[in-house]
XYZ file of C-alpha atoms in Angstrom:
375
model
C -28.968 103.157 15.084
C -28.026 106.190 12.887
C -24.121 106.316 13.909
C -24.124 102.374 12.843
C -25.751 103.401 9.742
C -23.317 106.036 9.283
C -20.252 103.087 9.404
C -21.887 101.147 7.337
C -21.822 104.078 4.866
C -18.022 104.910 5.626
C -17.397 101.236 5.495
C -18.512 100.648 1.900
C -17.269 103.955 0.533
C -13.710 102.604 2.316
C -14.103 99.785 0.771
C -14.629 100.985 -2.220
C -11.489 103.240 -2.251
C -8.779 100.783 -0.754
C -10.318 98.500 -3.610
C -9.232 101.040 -5.531
C -6.004 102.245 -4.298
C -4.654 98.638 -4.118
C -5.438 97.318 -7.415
C -3.337 100.533 -8.933
C -1.324 99.512 -7.326
C -0.656 96.173 -8.484
C -1.007 96.777 -11.696
C 1.712 99.470 -11.614
C 4.014 96.873 -9.618
C 3.263 94.019 -12.695
C 3.576 96.900 -15.567
C 6.961 98.477 -13.827
C 8.015 94.422 -13.769
C 7.804 94.023 -16.840
C 9.715 97.167 -18.287
C 6.563 98.592 -19.711
C 6.383 101.629 -17.747
C 9.752 103.241 -15.858
C 10.190 103.049 -11.597
C 9.587 106.732 -11.389
C 6.223 106.723 -12.753
C 5.461 103.587 -11.070
C 6.346 105.379 -7.816
C 4.221 108.458 -8.423
C 1.350 106.862 -9.468
C 1.410 104.548 -6.184
C 1.975 107.516 -4.203
C -0.656 109.503 -5.667
C -3.322 106.571 -5.107
C -2.881 107.111 -0.924
C -4.426 110.845 -1.791
C -8.393 109.211 -1.908
C -7.645 106.692 1.511
C -5.972 109.994 3.410
C -9.055 112.064 2.198
C -10.978 109.352 3.818
C -9.375 109.239 6.735
C -9.971 113.208 7.251
C -13.337 113.115 6.603
C -14.604 109.598 8.833
C -12.214 110.798 12.137
C -13.355 113.546 14.260
C -10.287 112.883 16.191
C -6.789 111.284 15.146
C -4.630 109.149 17.342
C -2.209 110.966 18.992
C 0.287 108.203 17.992
C -0.502 108.625 14.304
C -0.063 112.243 14.431
C 2.760 112.045 16.341
C 4.019 109.200 13.226
C 3.115 111.204 10.692
C 4.747 114.292 11.169
C 7.991 112.153 11.950
C 7.519 110.413 8.545
C 7.259 113.311 7.005
C 10.212 115.519 8.667
C 12.726 112.273 7.513
C 11.728 113.036 3.981
C 12.636 116.345 4.210
C 15.701 116.004 6.464
C 16.659 113.351 3.510
C 15.696 115.044 0.929
C 14.050 112.368 -0.771
C 10.619 112.014 -1.980
C 11.005 108.037 -1.902
C 11.503 107.890 1.615
C 7.073 108.822 1.566
C 7.052 105.492 1.572
C 7.200 105.072 5.233
C 4.510 107.658 5.095
C 2.388 105.576 3.081
C 2.870 102.730 5.544
C 1.538 104.580 8.172
C -1.607 105.769 6.419
C -2.012 102.073 5.210
C -1.801 100.716 8.713
C -4.156 103.377 10.194
C -6.872 103.507 7.946
C -7.195 99.641 7.567
C -7.271 99.386 11.687
C -9.393 102.395 12.738
C -11.975 103.165 9.911
C -15.391 100.809 10.454
C -17.306 98.375 8.475
C -14.279 98.095 6.068
C -15.022 94.643 3.766
C -11.076 93.204 3.964
C -12.706 89.891 1.497
C -13.851 91.793 -0.557
C -10.554 94.248 -1.274
C -8.579 90.797 -1.427
C -11.040 88.781 -4.046
C -10.823 91.977 -6.132
C -6.962 92.031 -5.346
C -6.206 88.402 -5.948
C -8.286 88.782 -9.379
C -6.699 91.181 -10.755
C -2.801 90.904 -9.714
C -3.469 87.260 -11.135
C -5.374 88.706 -14.221
C -1.902 91.062 -15.114
C 0.656 88.479 -14.215
C -0.409 86.180 -16.258
C -1.370 87.766 -19.260
C 2.557 89.116 -19.058
C 3.565 85.300 -18.287
C 0.804 83.986 -21.576
C 2.595 86.625 -23.638
C 6.176 86.196 -22.987
C 5.759 81.947 -23.384
C 3.808 82.555 -27.003
C 5.809 85.570 -28.646
C 9.020 85.426 -26.282
C 8.758 88.925 -25.811
C 10.675 90.442 -22.598
C 12.502 87.390 -22.058
C 15.428 88.681 -19.894
C 17.309 85.252 -19.316
C 20.723 84.555 -18.049
C 23.499 82.089 -16.897
C 25.061 82.500 -13.788
C 27.135 80.584 -11.073
C 25.136 79.155 -8.263
C 27.226 76.496 -5.365
C 28.872 74.385 -7.840
C 27.299 74.845 -10.873
C 26.204 76.789 -13.696
C 22.000 77.441 -14.175
C 20.148 79.423 -16.121
C 17.073 81.252 -15.060
C 14.189 83.208 -17.202
C 12.038 85.977 -16.782
C 9.125 84.895 -17.775
C 8.648 88.561 -19.232
C 9.695 90.633 -16.097
C 12.465 92.367 -16.138
C 14.503 90.241 -13.772
C 14.130 86.257 -12.572
C 13.602 87.411 -8.743
C 10.899 90.049 -9.807
C 8.888 87.644 -11.520
C 8.897 85.571 -7.840
C 8.044 88.694 -6.032
C 5.344 89.252 -8.260
C 4.158 85.908 -8.247
C 4.768 86.178 -3.883
C 2.410 89.348 -4.069
C -0.520 87.064 -5.594
C 0.148 84.056 -2.688
C 0.322 86.376 0.044
C -3.131 87.763 -1.255
C -4.824 84.874 -1.707
C -4.082 83.119 0.987
C -5.601 85.560 2.811
C -8.788 85.003 1.522
C -11.409 82.872 3.464
C -12.437 80.103 0.635
C -14.022 76.958 0.077
C -11.450 74.017 -1.055
C -8.802 76.129 0.861
C -6.568 72.457 0.701
C -7.327 72.040 -2.859
C -6.203 75.414 -3.651
C -2.811 75.514 -1.305
C -2.041 72.130 -3.628
C -2.161 74.285 -6.735
C -0.362 77.208 -4.989
C 2.422 74.352 -4.062
C 2.762 72.990 -7.524
C 2.075 75.887 -10.191
C 5.040 77.940 -6.952
C 6.860 74.947 -8.306
C 6.767 75.053 -11.516
C 7.872 78.572 -11.933
C 10.616 77.864 -9.267
C 12.140 75.654 -11.911
C 12.453 78.689 -14.856
C 13.297 81.345 -12.284
C 15.515 79.186 -10.248
C 14.210 82.220 -7.369
C 15.031 80.577 -3.737
C 13.534 82.263 -1.293
C 10.336 83.331 -2.243
C 9.911 79.940 -3.737
C 11.050 78.308 0.116
C 8.851 80.361 2.158
C 5.311 79.405 0.042
C 6.060 76.142 -0.044
C 6.490 76.203 3.806
C 3.775 77.917 4.321
C 1.941 75.459 2.040
C 3.036 72.772 3.902
C 2.035 73.895 7.375
C -1.146 74.757 5.961
C -2.305 71.366 4.735
C -0.637 69.963 7.764
C -2.878 72.159 9.756
C -5.928 71.768 8.339
C -8.725 75.138 9.729
C -6.103 74.894 13.096
C -4.619 77.469 10.849
C -7.521 79.905 11.948
C -6.501 78.868 15.520
C -5.330 81.775 17.997
C -2.446 81.575 19.725
C -1.667 83.565 23.206
C -0.673 87.001 23.337
C 3.493 85.950 23.975
C 3.969 84.504 20.633
C 2.026 86.986 18.965
C 4.311 89.721 20.480
C 7.253 87.984 19.349
C 6.223 87.337 15.579
C 5.174 91.084 15.470
C 9.254 91.675 16.691
C 10.104 89.012 14.505
C 11.374 91.642 11.653
C 13.915 93.176 14.476
C 15.085 89.815 14.936
C 16.008 89.243 11.241
C 16.996 93.157 10.995
C 19.762 91.666 14.250
C 20.565 88.915 12.189
C 21.307 90.813 9.178
C 23.240 93.180 11.079
C 25.783 90.507 11.811
C 26.178 89.064 8.824
C 27.337 92.654 8.096
C 29.801 93.210 10.579
C 31.515 89.319 11.199
C 33.346 87.102 8.984
C 32.068 84.605 7.076
C 32.601 81.667 5.274
C 32.983 81.361 1.687
C 30.813 78.327 1.815
C 27.849 80.683 3.355
C 28.966 83.529 0.736
C 28.416 80.822 -2.207
C 25.612 79.636 -0.971
C 23.878 83.041 -0.794
C 25.565 84.241 -4.533
C 28.416 86.552 -2.965
C 25.905 88.612 -1.250
C 27.871 88.888 2.082
C 31.114 89.648 0.367
C 29.193 93.089 -1.706
C 26.997 93.762 1.826
C 30.751 94.247 3.476
C 32.137 96.021 0.332
C 29.603 98.910 1.105
C 29.848 99.071 4.625
C 33.557 99.201 4.609
C 33.664 101.647 1.644
C 30.564 103.464 3.037
C 29.532 102.919 6.232
C 26.458 103.444 7.900
C 25.018 106.489 8.840
C 21.890 108.522 10.490
C 21.057 109.880 6.750
C 20.764 108.302 3.460
C 23.977 108.129 1.147
C 23.374 109.261 -1.983
C 26.157 106.667 -3.088
C 24.140 103.581 -1.973
C 20.648 104.822 -3.100
C 20.435 102.372 -6.320
C 23.342 100.073 -5.111
C 22.406 96.427 -5.769
C 21.041 95.001 -2.609
C 19.549 91.661 -1.826
C 18.841 92.335 1.748
C 15.681 95.155 2.522
C 17.313 95.461 6.216
C 21.010 96.062 5.069
C 19.550 98.094 1.671
C 17.473 100.248 4.482
C 20.272 100.840 6.961
C 23.444 101.374 4.479
C 21.678 103.823 1.711
C 19.046 105.187 3.508
C 19.772 105.742 7.668
C 20.286 104.492 10.969
C 17.004 107.371 11.361
C 15.048 105.942 8.432
C 15.302 101.962 9.305
C 14.534 102.820 12.965
C 11.203 103.700 11.380
C 10.908 100.993 9.216
C 10.780 98.607 11.748
C 8.487 100.804 13.857
C 5.885 100.838 10.750
C 6.896 96.829 10.705
C 6.681 96.038 14.342
C 3.166 98.108 14.386
C 1.456 96.561 12.114
C 0.103 93.348 14.144
C 1.348 94.722 17.268
C -2.534 95.568 18.179
C -4.087 91.943 17.690
C -3.409 90.141 21.962
C -3.853 86.761 20.150
C -3.115 86.495 16.551
C -4.297 83.347 14.434
C -1.841 81.324 13.001
C -2.553 82.395 9.223
C -1.390 85.762 10.199
C 1.603 84.726 11.967
C 2.410 82.179 8.521
C 1.772 85.386 6.154
C 3.538 88.033 8.146
C 6.609 86.134 9.042
C 6.531 85.423 4.501
C 6.961 89.188 4.110
C 9.725 89.154 6.746
C 11.705 86.356 5.586
C 11.765 87.447 1.984
C 13.736 91.114 3.170
C 16.350 88.820 4.248
C 17.476 87.962 0.652
C 15.103 90.603 -1.693
C 14.696 94.257 -0.645
C 10.476 94.025 -1.165
C 10.240 95.226 2.693
C 8.846 98.714 0.701
C 6.495 96.924 -2.110
C 3.855 97.793 -1.935
C 2.808 94.695 -3.385
C 3.809 92.449 -0.536
C 3.450 94.689 2.368
C -0.964 96.100 1.886
C -2.321 92.354 1.467
C -0.333 91.906 5.284
C -1.505 95.008 6.132
C -5.391 94.047 5.375
C -4.893 90.452 6.867
C -3.546 91.775 9.955
C -6.662 94.454 10.539
C -9.183 92.262 9.590
C -7.621 89.782 12.143
C -7.584 92.650 14.684
C -11.115 94.170 13.966
C -12.536 89.916 14.089
C -10.903 89.707 17.342
C -12.101 92.666 19.120
C -15.406 91.139 17.945
C -15.213 87.998 19.431
C -14.016 89.534 22.450
C -17.157 91.910 22.591
C -19.624 88.559 22.117
C -17.788 86.770 25.007
C -18.535 90.077 27.496
C -21.869 90.110 25.874
C -22.883 86.708 26.986
C -20.684 86.826 30.478
């Protein structure tokens, strides 16, 4: 009984700490996206926000998993060897996944509710201010496929940033267990289309609309769990997308495909021809323009960091023996967006998925325990 009470107390504290960290990460992402604070300041504050979670992990565990300690040490060594403090993102991901999966009695839904509320309010303030005053307009015209398109940023630094921040809100809100889910899904689809008409940002829009379509089609069955084989296949999806990206980098491409991807294929191959692929970072490409998170990681940060990143992404849901369909859909959305955006290490995208999968893992454990008790 004392153990149960202790777990509940730890869970209450952990929930509050994660709410603070999640809100901090979301606010920093939006302020940085709106050019209100610099990327360096936003990154520093996001890194500092993980300190309470580290303290919590230390105080709530009598012993640590050898795998966790090994992964943490390797991650820190990668930062030191590369001489790049920004690679601490890998360490942060490892801590988030471990804490969410191992600290008992965390109220995941409460974290997601607060995160959805704050991020939607902040996003709405920037968007409404822009529509009313024109503040923060970073609009431009560009060639796409067979004509020029006009793109609006709606108060953020770039239209794609606007859509990625909107995607982070969608990933968070769709992770909630709510009533009238179909009405909410319809609202999400309509809102996404309206924002798309202004930003013309394709990938985020496509994955959101596909999720809405499947969710409406399946109804409550999105909470059904599927078999172990398909669950593991979904987990290794990041590796599949990585090799697709690598194929695009190393093989000739058609002008049509390059046009569809707005010249990205030509740009990637120019980077590869000039700098190649190395085990450690390539300083010349650290601030280069990439629209593929897998290739950005490989070419700019090196093989070692990329291997670590893929291991982290695969491990997010690996403990779940039978994923829910919703888990598969939202995780796949995050992974697919990384193919055309440098989004894999955006914590406002990563965190809701890590929370969702940790909650699914804990629920599966409880369901299996109840089945054993009944038998």
